[in-house]
Amino acid sequence: MNAIRTERPTWVEISLSALRSNFKKLRQRLDPAVSLMAVVKANAYGHGAVECSRALEAEGADWFGVALVEEGRVLREAGIKRPVFCLGGFSPGQARDVIEFNLTPAVFRWDLAEELNSAAEAAGRIADIHIKVDSGMGRLGVALTDMAEFASAIVKLRNLRVDGLLSHFSDADSTSEEPTNEQLARFEEARQALHSLGVDPKWVHVANSAAVHSYPRSWGTLARPGACIYGLERDVIAETAPRLGLKPVLSLHSRILYLKKVPSGTPLGYGRTFRTERESMVATIPIGYADGLRRAHSNRGSVIVRGTRAPIVGRVSMDLTLVDVTDVAGVSPGDEVVLIGASSGHEIRAEDLAEQADTISYEIVCGISGRVPRKFMSE
Ligand SMILES: *Cc1c(COP(=O)(O)O)cnc(C)c1O
């Protein structure tokens, strides 16, 4: 098949300078002794893991955090040299890949620890691992009550080295400090349990973005922010936490594909959920829920066209969305449409779309699908 000569006019722009600026602000927020793991799982929250990791590595990121072994492999194949941590550990059968791609996994399952130990032995290597303890999230991690037993078995595996201890907060963005304080106390107990076995790992980490903002005593030797690196802030950190003035890294754009004048009383889109109440100019935009603009934005969201806010009308469909551009002076086919981003004094943030769709900004940016090309801007 011949290459497509011109891409569809729906795209994401990633500002690498905003990314660098956010990274610097987080670095300045942290104590200089604390290392920083840039969490780049899920394709860097939809922002492009390889390009973002390269920029962050050049900026001095100490570690990269991914969810999956597959994601770690992508970074290694792109030439990322700094340590890559698998936050979710690895799945049965993947221990050889963990060794081959030099990834450092979270470990919390005995059978997987044995699998990794065997793979390391076969490769003639000592593999670094970080033990994950469940301090109150109830998700991955060894139960605190099993910690001493688990760790004393792990330290007997001769091809593994316990180089870290981690946990994860469930509520660091809450205005109530109680759950986080409780988790910190449990995390400290886990650290003590390791210490009694003579194990004092170099990397002690529990702080996500919200905790980088709000809980300096949780920073340990390594902080793991994700969302804040991408400039997501409003629904990421507690309302009362100090703002760092982060910049949104991602913007979402399209262009008017088709424009037509319709009479008052015209039904629009599937289910006819909108009917014009005046003679209207209706623009069709080539973006839909298969691109990550959610159906929840039907008759709810808005976009920016020629410096004017224009409402989404009717249902968002798979590939197409309608916008009422009656009030946009001089509107023409091909005009740029900003769905996330700033233009002529207006701004739409991922947090705004999240609020309208009753979700969080994380889900909005991760949900922008692979069929939307990413353009990396580095002014
Ligand atoms: C995703 C993730 C993070 C980063 O969380 P943010 O809220 O995006 O800062 C940190 N640690 C773990 C274990 C995670 O899964």
XYZ file of C-alpha atoms in Angstrom, residues 18-19 22-23 26 47 209 226-236 245-250 347 349-351 361:
29
model
C 5.800 22.459 28.575
C 6.840 18.920 29.510
C 6.716 20.801 34.401
C 9.554 18.397 35.060
C 8.512 19.084 40.139
C 1.363 11.791 25.189
C 1.841 13.401 41.933
C 2.925 10.931 36.415
C -0.040 13.236 35.822
C 1.721 16.419 36.950
C 4.517 15.924 34.441
C 1.872 16.259 31.761
C 0.488 19.403 33.368
C -2.648 17.813 34.765
C -3.239 19.375 38.141
C -6.774 20.485 39.016
C -8.231 17.004 39.555
C -4.905 15.355 40.427
C 1.608 26.423 37.902
C 2.075 23.475 35.589
C 1.457 23.796 31.866
C -0.793 21.435 29.915
C 1.412 19.446 27.550
C -1.267 18.048 25.262
C -8.873 27.629 27.125
C -8.318 21.798 29.682
C -8.495 18.016 29.890
C -9.850 18.645 33.394
C -8.356 14.124 33.279
